[in-house]
Coordinates of C-alpha atoms in Angstrom, one line a residue:
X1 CA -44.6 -178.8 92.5
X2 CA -41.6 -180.9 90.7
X3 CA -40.4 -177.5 89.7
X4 CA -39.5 -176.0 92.9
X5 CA -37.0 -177.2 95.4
X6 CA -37.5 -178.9 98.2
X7 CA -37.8 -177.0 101.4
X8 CA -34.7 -176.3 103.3
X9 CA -32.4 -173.9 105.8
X10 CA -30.4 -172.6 102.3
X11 CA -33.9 -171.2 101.2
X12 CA -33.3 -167.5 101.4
X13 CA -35.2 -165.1 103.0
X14 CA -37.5 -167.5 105.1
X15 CA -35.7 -168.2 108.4
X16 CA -35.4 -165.2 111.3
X17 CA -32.3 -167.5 113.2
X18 CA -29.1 -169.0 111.5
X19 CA -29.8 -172.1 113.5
X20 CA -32.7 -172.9 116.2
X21 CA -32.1 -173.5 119.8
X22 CA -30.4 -176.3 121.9
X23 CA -33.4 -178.7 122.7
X24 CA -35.2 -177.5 126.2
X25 CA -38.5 -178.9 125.1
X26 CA -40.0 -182.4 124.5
X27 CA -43.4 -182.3 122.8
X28 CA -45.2 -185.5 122.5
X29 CA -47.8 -185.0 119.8
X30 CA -46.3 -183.5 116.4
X31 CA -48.9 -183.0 114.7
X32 CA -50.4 -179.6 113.0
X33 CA -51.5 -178.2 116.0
X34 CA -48.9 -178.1 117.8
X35 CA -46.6 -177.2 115.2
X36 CA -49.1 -174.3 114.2
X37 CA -49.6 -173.5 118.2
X38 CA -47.0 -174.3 120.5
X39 CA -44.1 -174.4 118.2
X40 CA -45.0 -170.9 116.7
X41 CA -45.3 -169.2 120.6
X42 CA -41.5 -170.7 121.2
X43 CA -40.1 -169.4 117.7
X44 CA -41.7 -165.9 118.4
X45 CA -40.3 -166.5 122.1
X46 CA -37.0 -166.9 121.5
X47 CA -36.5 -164.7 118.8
X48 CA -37.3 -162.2 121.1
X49 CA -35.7 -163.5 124.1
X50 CA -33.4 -166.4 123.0
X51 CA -33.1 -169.4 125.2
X52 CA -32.0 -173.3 124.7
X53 CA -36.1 -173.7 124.0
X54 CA -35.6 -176.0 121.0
X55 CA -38.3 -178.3 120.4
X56 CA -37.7 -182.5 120.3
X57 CA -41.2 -183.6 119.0
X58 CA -42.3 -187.2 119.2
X59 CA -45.4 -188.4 117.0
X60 CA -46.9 -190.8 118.2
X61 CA -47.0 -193.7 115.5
X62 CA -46.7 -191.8 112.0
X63 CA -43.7 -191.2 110.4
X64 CA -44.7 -189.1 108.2
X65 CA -44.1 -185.5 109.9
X66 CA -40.6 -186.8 111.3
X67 CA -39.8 -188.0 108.5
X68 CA -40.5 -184.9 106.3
X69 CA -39.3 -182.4 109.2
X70 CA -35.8 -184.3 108.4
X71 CA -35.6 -184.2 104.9
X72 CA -36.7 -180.5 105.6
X73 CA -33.8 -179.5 108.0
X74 CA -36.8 -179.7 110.4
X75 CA -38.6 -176.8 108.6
X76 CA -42.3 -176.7 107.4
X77 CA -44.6 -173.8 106.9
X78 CA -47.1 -172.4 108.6
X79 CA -49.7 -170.8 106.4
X80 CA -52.3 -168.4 107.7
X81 CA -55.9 -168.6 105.9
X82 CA -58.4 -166.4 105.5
X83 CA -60.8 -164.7 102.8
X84 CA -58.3 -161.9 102.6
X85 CA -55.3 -163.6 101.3
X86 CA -52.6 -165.9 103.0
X87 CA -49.5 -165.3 105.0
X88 CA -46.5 -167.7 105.5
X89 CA -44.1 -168.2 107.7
X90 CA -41.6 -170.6 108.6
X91 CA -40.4 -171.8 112.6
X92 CA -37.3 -172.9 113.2
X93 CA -37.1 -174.2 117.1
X94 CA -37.6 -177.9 116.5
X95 CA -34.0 -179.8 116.7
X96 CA -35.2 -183.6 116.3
X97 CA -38.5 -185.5 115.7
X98 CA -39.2 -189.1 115.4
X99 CA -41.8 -191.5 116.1
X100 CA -43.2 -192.9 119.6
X101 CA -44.1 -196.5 118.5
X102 CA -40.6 -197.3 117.0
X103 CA -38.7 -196.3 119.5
X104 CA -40.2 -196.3 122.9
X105 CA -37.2 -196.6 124.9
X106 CA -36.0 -193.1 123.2
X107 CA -39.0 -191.6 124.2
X108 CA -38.3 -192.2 128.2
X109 CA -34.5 -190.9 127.2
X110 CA -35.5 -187.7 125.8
X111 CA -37.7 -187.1 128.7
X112 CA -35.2 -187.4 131.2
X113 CA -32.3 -185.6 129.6
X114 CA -31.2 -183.3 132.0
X115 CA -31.5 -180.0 129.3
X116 CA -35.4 -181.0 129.1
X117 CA -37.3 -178.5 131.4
X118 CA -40.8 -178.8 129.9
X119 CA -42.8 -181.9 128.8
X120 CA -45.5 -180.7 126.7
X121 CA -48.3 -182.5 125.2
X122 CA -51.2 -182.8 122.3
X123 CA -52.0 -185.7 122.3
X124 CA -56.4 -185.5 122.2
X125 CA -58.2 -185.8 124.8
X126 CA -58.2 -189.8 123.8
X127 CA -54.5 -189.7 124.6
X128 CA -54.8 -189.9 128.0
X129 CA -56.1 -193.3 128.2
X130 CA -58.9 -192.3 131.6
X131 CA -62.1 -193.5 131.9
X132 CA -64.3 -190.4 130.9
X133 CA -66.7 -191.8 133.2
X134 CA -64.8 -191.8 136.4
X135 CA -61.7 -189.2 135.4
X136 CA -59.4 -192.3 136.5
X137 CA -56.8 -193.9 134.5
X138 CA -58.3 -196.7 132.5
X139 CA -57.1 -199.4 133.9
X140 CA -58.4 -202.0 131.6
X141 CA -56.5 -200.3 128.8
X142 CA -54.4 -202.7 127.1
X143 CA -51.3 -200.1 126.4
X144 CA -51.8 -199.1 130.3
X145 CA -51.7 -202.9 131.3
X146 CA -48.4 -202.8 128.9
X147 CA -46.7 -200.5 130.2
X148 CA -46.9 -200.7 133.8
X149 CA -45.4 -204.1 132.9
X150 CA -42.9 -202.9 130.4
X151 CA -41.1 -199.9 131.7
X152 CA -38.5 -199.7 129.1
X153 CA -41.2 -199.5 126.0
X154 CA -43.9 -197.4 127.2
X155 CA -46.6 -197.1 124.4
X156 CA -48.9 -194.5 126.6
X157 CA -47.6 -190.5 126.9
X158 CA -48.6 -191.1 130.7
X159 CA -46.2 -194.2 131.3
X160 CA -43.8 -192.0 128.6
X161 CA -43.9 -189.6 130.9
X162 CA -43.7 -191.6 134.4
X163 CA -40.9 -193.7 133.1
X164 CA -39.3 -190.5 132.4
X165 CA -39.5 -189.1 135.4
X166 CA -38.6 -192.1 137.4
X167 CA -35.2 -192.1 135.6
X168 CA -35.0 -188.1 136.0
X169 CA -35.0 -189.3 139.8
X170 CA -32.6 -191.8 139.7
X171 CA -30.0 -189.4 138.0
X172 CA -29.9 -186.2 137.9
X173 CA -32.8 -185.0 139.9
X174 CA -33.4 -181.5 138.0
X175 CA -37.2 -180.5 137.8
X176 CA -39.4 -180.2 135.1
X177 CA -42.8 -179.1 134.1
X178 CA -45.8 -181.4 132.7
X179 CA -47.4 -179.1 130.0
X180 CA -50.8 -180.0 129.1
X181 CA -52.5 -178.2 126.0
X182 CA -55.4 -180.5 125.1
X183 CA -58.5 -179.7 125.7
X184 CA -59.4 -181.3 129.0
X185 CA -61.3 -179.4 132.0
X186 CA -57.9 -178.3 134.5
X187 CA -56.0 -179.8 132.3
X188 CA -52.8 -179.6 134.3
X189 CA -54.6 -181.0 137.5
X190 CA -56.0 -183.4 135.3
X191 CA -52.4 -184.4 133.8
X192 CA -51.0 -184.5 137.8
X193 CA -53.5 -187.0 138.7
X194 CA -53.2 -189.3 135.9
X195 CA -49.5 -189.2 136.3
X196 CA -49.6 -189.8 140.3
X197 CA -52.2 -192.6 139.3
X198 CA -50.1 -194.4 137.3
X199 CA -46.8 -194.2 139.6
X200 CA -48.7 -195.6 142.6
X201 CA -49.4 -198.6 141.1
X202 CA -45.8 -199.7 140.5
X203 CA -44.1 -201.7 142.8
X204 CA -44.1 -200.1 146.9
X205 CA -40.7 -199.1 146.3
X206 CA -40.8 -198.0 142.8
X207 CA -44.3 -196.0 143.5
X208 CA -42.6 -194.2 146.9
X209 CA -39.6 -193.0 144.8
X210 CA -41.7 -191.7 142.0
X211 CA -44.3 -189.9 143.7
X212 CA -42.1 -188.5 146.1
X213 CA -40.1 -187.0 142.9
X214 CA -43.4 -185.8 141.1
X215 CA -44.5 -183.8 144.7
X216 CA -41.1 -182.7 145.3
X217 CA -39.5 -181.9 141.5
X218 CA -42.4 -181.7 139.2
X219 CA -45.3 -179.2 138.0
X220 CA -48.1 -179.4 136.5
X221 CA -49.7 -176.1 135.0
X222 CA -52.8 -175.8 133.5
X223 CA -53.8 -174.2 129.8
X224 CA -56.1 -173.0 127.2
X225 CA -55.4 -173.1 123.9
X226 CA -57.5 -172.0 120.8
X227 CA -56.3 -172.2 117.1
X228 CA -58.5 -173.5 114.3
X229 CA -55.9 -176.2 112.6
X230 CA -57.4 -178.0 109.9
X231 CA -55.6 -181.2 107.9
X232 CA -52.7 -181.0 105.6
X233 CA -54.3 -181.2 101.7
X234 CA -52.2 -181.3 98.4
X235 CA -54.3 -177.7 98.3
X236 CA -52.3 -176.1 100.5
X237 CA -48.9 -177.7 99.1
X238 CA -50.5 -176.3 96.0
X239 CA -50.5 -172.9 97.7
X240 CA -47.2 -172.8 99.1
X241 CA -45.6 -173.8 95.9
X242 CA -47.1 -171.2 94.0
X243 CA -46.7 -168.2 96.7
X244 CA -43.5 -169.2 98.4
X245 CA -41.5 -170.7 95.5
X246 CA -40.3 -174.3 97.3
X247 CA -42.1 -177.4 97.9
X248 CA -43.0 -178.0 101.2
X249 CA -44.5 -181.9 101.9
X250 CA -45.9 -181.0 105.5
X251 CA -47.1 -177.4 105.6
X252 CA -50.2 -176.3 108.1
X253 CA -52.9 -174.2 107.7
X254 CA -54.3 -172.5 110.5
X255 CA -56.6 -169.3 111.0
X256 CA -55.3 -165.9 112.1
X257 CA -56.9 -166.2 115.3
X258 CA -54.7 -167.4 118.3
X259 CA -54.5 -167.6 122.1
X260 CA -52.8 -169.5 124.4
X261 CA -53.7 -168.9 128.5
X262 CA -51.3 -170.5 130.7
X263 CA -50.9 -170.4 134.2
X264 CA -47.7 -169.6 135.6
X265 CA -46.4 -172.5 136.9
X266 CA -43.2 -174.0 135.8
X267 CA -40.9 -175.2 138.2
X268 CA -37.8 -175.1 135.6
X269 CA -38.2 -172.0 133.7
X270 CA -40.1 -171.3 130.4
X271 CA -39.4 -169.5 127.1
X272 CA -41.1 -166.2 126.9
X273 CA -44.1 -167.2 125.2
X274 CA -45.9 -163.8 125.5
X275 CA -43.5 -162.1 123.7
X276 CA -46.1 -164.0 120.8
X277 CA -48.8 -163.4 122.5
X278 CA -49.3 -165.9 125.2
X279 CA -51.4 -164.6 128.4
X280 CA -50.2 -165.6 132.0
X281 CA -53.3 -165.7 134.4
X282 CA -54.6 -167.4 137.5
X283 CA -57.8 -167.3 135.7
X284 CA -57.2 -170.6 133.5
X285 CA -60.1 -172.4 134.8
X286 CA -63.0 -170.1 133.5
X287 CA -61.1 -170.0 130.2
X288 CA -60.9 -173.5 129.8
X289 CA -64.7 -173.3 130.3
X290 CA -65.2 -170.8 128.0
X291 CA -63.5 -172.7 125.2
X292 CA -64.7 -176.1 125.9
X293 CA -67.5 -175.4 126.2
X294 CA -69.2 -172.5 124.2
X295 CA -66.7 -172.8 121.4
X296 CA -66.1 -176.4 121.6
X297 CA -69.1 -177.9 122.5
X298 CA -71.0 -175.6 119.7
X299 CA -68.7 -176.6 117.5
X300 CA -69.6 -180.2 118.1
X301 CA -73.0 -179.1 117.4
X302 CA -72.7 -177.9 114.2
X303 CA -70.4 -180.3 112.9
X304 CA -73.0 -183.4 113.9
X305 CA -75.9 -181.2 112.3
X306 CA -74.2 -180.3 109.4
X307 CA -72.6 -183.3 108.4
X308 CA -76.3 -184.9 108.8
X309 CA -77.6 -182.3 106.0
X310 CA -74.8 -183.2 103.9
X311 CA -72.2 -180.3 104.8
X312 CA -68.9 -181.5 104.3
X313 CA -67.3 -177.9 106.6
X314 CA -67.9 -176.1 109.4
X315 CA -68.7 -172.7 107.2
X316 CA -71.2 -175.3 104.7
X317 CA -73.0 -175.9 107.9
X318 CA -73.2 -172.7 109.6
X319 CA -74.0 -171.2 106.2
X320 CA -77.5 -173.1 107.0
X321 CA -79.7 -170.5 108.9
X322 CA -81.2 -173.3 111.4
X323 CA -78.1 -174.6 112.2
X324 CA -76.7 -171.3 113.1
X325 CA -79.9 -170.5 115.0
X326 CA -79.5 -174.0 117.1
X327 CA -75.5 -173.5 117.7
X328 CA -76.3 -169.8 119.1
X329 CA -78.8 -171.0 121.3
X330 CA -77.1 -173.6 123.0
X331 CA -73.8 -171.5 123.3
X332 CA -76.4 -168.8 125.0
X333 CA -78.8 -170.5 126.8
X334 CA -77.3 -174.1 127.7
X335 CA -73.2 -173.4 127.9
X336 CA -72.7 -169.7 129.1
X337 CA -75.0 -170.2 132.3
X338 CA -72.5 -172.5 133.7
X339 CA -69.3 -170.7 132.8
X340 CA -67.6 -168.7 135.3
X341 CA -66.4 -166.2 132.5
X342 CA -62.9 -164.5 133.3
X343 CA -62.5 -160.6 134.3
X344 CA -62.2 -158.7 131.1
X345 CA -64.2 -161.0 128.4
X346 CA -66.9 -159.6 126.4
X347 CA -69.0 -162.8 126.2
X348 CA -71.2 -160.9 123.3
X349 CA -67.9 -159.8 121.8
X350 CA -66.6 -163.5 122.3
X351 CA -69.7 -165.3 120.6
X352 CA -69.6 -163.0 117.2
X353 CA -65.8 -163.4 117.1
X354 CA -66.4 -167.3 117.5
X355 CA -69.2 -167.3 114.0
X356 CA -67.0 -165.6 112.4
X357 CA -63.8 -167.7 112.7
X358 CA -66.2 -171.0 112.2
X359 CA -67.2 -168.7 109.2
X360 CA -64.2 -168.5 107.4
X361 CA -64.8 -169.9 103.9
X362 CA -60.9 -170.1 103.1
X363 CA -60.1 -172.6 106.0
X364 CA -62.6 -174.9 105.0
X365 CA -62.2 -176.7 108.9
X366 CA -63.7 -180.7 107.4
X367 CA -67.2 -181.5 109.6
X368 CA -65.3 -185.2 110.2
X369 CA -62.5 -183.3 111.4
X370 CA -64.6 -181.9 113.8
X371 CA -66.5 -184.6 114.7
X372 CA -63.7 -187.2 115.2
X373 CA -63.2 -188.2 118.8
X374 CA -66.7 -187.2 120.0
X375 CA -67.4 -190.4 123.2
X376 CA -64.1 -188.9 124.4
X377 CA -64.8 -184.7 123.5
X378 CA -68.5 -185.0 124.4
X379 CA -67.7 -186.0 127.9
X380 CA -65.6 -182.9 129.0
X381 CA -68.4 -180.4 127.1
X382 CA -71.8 -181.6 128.2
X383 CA -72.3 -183.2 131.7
X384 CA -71.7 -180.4 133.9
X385 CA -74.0 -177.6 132.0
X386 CA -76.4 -180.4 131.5
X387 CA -76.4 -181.7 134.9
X388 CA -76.5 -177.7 136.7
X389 CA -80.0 -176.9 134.2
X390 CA -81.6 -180.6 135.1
X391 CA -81.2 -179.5 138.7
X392 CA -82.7 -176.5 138.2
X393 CA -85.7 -178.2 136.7
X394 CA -85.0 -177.5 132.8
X395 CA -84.6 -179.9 130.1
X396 CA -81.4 -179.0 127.6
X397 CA -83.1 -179.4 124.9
X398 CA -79.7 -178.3 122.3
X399 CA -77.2 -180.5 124.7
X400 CA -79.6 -183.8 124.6
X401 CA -79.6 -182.6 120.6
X402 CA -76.2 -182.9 120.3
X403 CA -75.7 -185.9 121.8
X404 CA -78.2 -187.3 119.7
X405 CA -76.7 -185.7 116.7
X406 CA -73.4 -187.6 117.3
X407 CA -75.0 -191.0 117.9
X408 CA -77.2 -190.8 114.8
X409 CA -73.1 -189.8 113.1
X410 CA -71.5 -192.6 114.3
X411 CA -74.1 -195.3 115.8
X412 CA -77.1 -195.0 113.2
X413 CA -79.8 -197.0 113.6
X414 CA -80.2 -199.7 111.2
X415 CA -82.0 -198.8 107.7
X416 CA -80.8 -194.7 108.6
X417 CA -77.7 -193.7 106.4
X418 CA -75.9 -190.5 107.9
X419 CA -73.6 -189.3 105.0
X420 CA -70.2 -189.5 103.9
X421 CA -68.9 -187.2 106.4
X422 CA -70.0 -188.8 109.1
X423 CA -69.0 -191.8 107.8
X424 CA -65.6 -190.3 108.0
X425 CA -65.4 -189.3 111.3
X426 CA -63.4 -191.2 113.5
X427 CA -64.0 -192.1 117.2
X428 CA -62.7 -195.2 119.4
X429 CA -65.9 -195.8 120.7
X430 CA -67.6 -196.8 116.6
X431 CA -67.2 -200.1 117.5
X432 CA -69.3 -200.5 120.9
X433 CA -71.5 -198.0 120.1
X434 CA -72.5 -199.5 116.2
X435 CA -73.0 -203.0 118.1
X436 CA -75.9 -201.6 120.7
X437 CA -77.1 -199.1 117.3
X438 CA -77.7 -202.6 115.7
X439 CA -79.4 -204.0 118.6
X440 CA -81.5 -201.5 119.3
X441 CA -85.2 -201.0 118.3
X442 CA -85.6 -197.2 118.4
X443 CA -83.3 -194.0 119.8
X444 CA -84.8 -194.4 122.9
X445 CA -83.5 -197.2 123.0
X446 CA -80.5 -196.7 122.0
X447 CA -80.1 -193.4 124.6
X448 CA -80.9 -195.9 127.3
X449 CA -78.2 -198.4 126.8
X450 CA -75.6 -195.6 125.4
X451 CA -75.9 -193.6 128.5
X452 CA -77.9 -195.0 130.9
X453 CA -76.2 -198.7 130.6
X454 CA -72.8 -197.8 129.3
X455 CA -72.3 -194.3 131.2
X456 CA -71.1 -192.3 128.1
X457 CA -71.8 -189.0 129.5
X458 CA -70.9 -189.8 133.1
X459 CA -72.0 -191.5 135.9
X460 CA -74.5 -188.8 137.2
X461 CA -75.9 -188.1 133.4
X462 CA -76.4 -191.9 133.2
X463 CA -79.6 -191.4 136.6
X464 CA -80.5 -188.6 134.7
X465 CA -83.8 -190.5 132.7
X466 CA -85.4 -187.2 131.6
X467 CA -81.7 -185.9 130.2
X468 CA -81.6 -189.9 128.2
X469 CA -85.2 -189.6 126.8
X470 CA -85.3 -186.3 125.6
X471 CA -81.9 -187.8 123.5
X472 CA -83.5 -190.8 122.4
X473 CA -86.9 -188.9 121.3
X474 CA -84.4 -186.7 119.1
X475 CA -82.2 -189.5 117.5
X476 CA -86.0 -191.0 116.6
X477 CA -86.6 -187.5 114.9
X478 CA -83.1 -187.4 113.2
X479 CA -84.0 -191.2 111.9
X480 CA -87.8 -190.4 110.6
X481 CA -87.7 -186.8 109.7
X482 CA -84.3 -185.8 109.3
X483 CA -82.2 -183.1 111.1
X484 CA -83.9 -180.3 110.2
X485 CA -86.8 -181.3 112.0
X486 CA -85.0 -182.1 115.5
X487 CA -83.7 -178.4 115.5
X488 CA -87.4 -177.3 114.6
X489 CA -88.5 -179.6 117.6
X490 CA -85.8 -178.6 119.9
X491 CA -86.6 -174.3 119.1
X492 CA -90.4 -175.2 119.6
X493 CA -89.4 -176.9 123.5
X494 CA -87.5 -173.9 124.3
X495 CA -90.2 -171.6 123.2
X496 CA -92.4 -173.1 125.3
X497 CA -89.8 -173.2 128.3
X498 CA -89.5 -171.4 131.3
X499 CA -87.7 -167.7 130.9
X500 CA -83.7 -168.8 131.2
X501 CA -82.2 -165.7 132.5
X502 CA -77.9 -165.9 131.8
X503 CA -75.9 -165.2 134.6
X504 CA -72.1 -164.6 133.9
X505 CA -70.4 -164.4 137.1
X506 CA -66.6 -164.1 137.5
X507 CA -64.6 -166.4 140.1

C-alpha cells in the first residue's frame, strides 16, 4: 500500500462531480453505515437532480473517519462485496467532518445554520440515551444530566439536537427535519418524543419557546433502512489498493443489497433520494417490523448461536444446519405472526432473499459485530412478538432462546466460557449483567433477576414468569450441554406445540 498514492479529488476517473454540494445536511453518526447508506442515496440524488445536499458529518468521539475524510479531500470508497467480484465507487457530497466530543459547541452551530434543512442520525439504537424499559428519556443518564445543565456542550445527539433547535428559534426560524435511520420501532415518532422530552424539562420559559418551535417548525419522519455494513479491515484496504490503484485509509464494505423506506415528511425539502433507489411510502411502520424483526431479530439469533459454537461470521454460523433450522423457525413461526407485512412484499420471497445476503461468504459480517449492543437491540425485537404468542397461550420457545443465547454471550455463568467472539461483543449493559451472572446460582436464576428484577425486556415481559423460565431453563442447557442441545430442545417443544397457523395481514 506505500506504493500507491494516497486518495484524493486529482485521482482520475473516480469522481462523477468536479466538487460536491453546498452543505444542506448534518449527519451525526459517521460511521460506515451511514457513509455506505445515507451518503451514497444523496450522491446518486444529486447527481441526478443537483441540490445544496452536501453532507456535514459529525462522529461522535473518534477522530479517526474525520480525520482521514480530510486528508482525503473528504473522499473514501465504498466497496461492494460479494462472491462474484467487487465494485467500487467513490461519493462525493460530504463538505466537512469532525468529532462530537471535541467540539460540542460546533455541533449546536452546525445544527442551526440556517442552509441545514435535514438533521439526520445513526447513532445505534444506544444513542438515544431512553430507558428501553419505559421508551422515556433516561433521565438518570449522566450525559443527559449534563446536558440539560450545560447547554453550550451537549454530549447527547438529543440535547445536540435540542440545543440546536432552540438557537434555530431564536434566529432565523427556518424549519428543518429530524431524520432518524436507526433501527428503532417508528423511529421518527420515537425521535419526536425524545426530543419534546428533553425540551420540557428546561426552564418554563426555555421549554415553552422550544416546544412551541419543534410543533410549529420541525418534522420528524420515520424510516427503514437495510444495508449489511461490516468493519473497516486492512483486507479491504488491501483490496482497494490492488483494484483501484490509490490507498484509501477508511474505505467501507457493504453488500449489494440496499433499501431505504422513508416516509415523506420533510418540512424543508429533501434531495431526491429515489433517484438511488429510495422508496417514499406511508407504509413505514410494517417495514420497520419487517426488518426489526425478522431480519434483525434472526440475525441476533444466529449471531448468539453461532458465536457459542465457535463461528466467528454470520455465513460460519448459518453454514451450521441447526442454526439455520432454529433462525428460520423463529423468523416463521415467532416474528412474521406479529408483522403487519406491507402491500406488495413476498414474505417467502423476503426470507430466501434474507439467507442469502447472511450467506454471503465474501462479506464475512463478524458474529461480535452482530451481537454488540444486544440489552439495547433485544428490546425493540422481542417483547411485542413475545408478548402477542404468550397471550395467545404459546410459549416462544426460539425468542426465550435468543435471549438466553445473548446472556450466556455476555453474562456467563461462572465456570461456562462462551468464546472469543463473544467475548468480543460489546454491549453497555456487560457490566450489570456480569455482576447478577456472578451472583447467580443457575440460568433460572439469572432470567429472574435479568428480566423479572431488572426489566430488560420490558416492563410487561418482566410479569411474564412462564416467558423468564423457559429462558432460564435454556441458558441451564447452553451452560451443561452446550448450544447445540438448546436448539435440539427448543425444535423438540415446538414439535410438540399447538399447530401455529401464520397470518400476514396488511394495515
Amino acid at each position: 500500500m506505500t506504493s500507491t498514492p494516497p486518495l484524493s479529488a486529482a485521482i482520475p476517473g473516480i469522481l462523477r462531480r468536479a466538487a460536491a454540494p453546498a452543505a444542506g445536511i448534518v449527519h451525526l453518526g459517521l460511521g460506515n453505515f451511514h457513509r455506505a447508506h445515507q451518503a451514497a442515496y444523496t450522491d446518486a440524488a444529486v447527481a441526478a437532480n443537483g441540490g445544496d445536499w452536501g453532507i456535514i458529518g459529525v462522529a461522535s468521539r473518534s477522530a479517526t473517519i474525520p480525520d482521514a475524510m480530510h486528508a482525503q479531500d473528504m473522499l473514501y470508497t465504498v466497496v461492494e462485496i460479494s462472491p462474484e467480484g467487487s465494485k467500487f465507487s467513490v461519493p462525493r457530497v460530504h463538505t466537512d467532518a469532525f468529532t462530537a466530543a471535541a467540539d460540542p459547541g460546533r455541533v449546536v452551530r452546525a445544527i442551526a445554520d440556517a442552509g441545514i434543512r435535514i438533521v439526520s442520525l445513526t447513532v445505534t439504537e444506544n444513542g438515544y440515551n431512553y430507558t428501553p424499559a419505559t421508551g422515556s428519556l433516561n433521565l438518570q443518564d449522566p450525559a443527559i444530566r449534563h446536558d440539560l445543565a450545560h447547554p453550550r456542550t451537549p454530549q447527547t445527539p438529543i440535547g445536540q439536537i435540542v440545543r440546536g433547535l432552540q438557537h434555530r428559534s431564536r434566529s432565523h426560524g427556518e424549519p428543518v427535519t429530524i431524520l432518524s435511520c436507526d433501527n428503532l420501532a417508528d423511529n421518527g415518532h420515537h425521535t419526536q418524543r425524545l426530543v419534546r422530552e428533553f425540551a420540557s424539562l428546561l426552564p418554563p420559559a426555555e421549554a415553552a419557546e422550544a416546544l412551541a418551535f419543534i410543533d410549529a417548525r420541525t418534522s420528524f419522519p420515520s424510516s427503514m433502512v437495510d444495508r449489511i455494513v461490516p468493519a473497516t479491515t486492512d483486507h479491504y484496504r488491501s483490496l482497494v489498493a490492488s483494484q483501484r490503484g490509490y490507498s484509501d485509509r477508511i474505505p467501507v464494505p457493504a453488500e449489494p443489497f440496499t433499501m431505504w423506506i422513508v416516509e415523506d415528511n420533510f418540512v424543508a425539502g429533501r434531495p431526491a433520494w429515489e433517484a438511488g433507489g429510495a422508496v417514499f411510502s406511508d407504509e413505514v411502520a410494517g417495514y420497520e417490523q419487517l426488518k426489526v424483526r425478522l431480519l434483525n431479530g434472526t440475525h441476533s439469533l444466529i449471531a448468539y448461536l453461532g458465536a457459542l459454537t465457535g463461528a466467528d461470521t454470520i455465513p460460519g454460523s448459518i453454514s451450521r444446519p441447526n442454526i439455520e433450522l432454529a433462525a428460520r423457525s423463529v423468523l416463521r413461526n415467532e416474528y412474521l405472526p406479529s408483522v403487519s407485512v406491507p402491500s406488495g412484499v413476498d414474505v417467502d420471497a423476503y426470507e430466501e432473499q434474507l439467507f442469502s445476503r447472511w450467506r454471503n461468504t465474501a462479506l464475512g459480517h463478524r458474529t461480535s459485530q452482530v451481537g454488540s449492543d444486544g440489552s439495547v437491540k433485544l428490546r425493540q425485537r422481542i417483547p411485542l412478538p413475545a408478548l402477542q404468542m404468550l397471550d395467545d397461550g404459546r410459549t416462544p420457545q426460539l425468542l426465550a432462546l435468543t435471549t438466553a443465547a445473548y446472556l450466556a454471550c455476555i453474562a456467563p455463568l461462572p465456570g461456562f466460557d462462551p468464546g472469543p467472539q463473544a467475548h468480543a461483543m460489546e454491549d453497555p449493559a456487560r457490566g450489570l449483567l456480569a455482576g447478577l451472572a456472578a451472583a447467580s446460582r443457575s440460568g433460572q436464576d439469572l432470567a429472574r433477576k435479568v428480566l423479572g428484577d431488572h426489566h430488560l425486556l420490558g416492563d410487561e415481559l418482566a410479569e411474564r414468569h412462564e416467558f423468564i423460565a423457559r429462558t432460564g431453563e435454556f441458558i441451564d442447557i447452553i451452560h451443561s450441554a452446550g448450544p447445540l442441545a438448546a436448539i435440539a430442545e427448543a425444535n423438540t417443544s415446538l414439535t410438540h406445540a399447538p399447530s401455529l397457523q401464520t397470518t400476514r395481514s396488511t394495515p
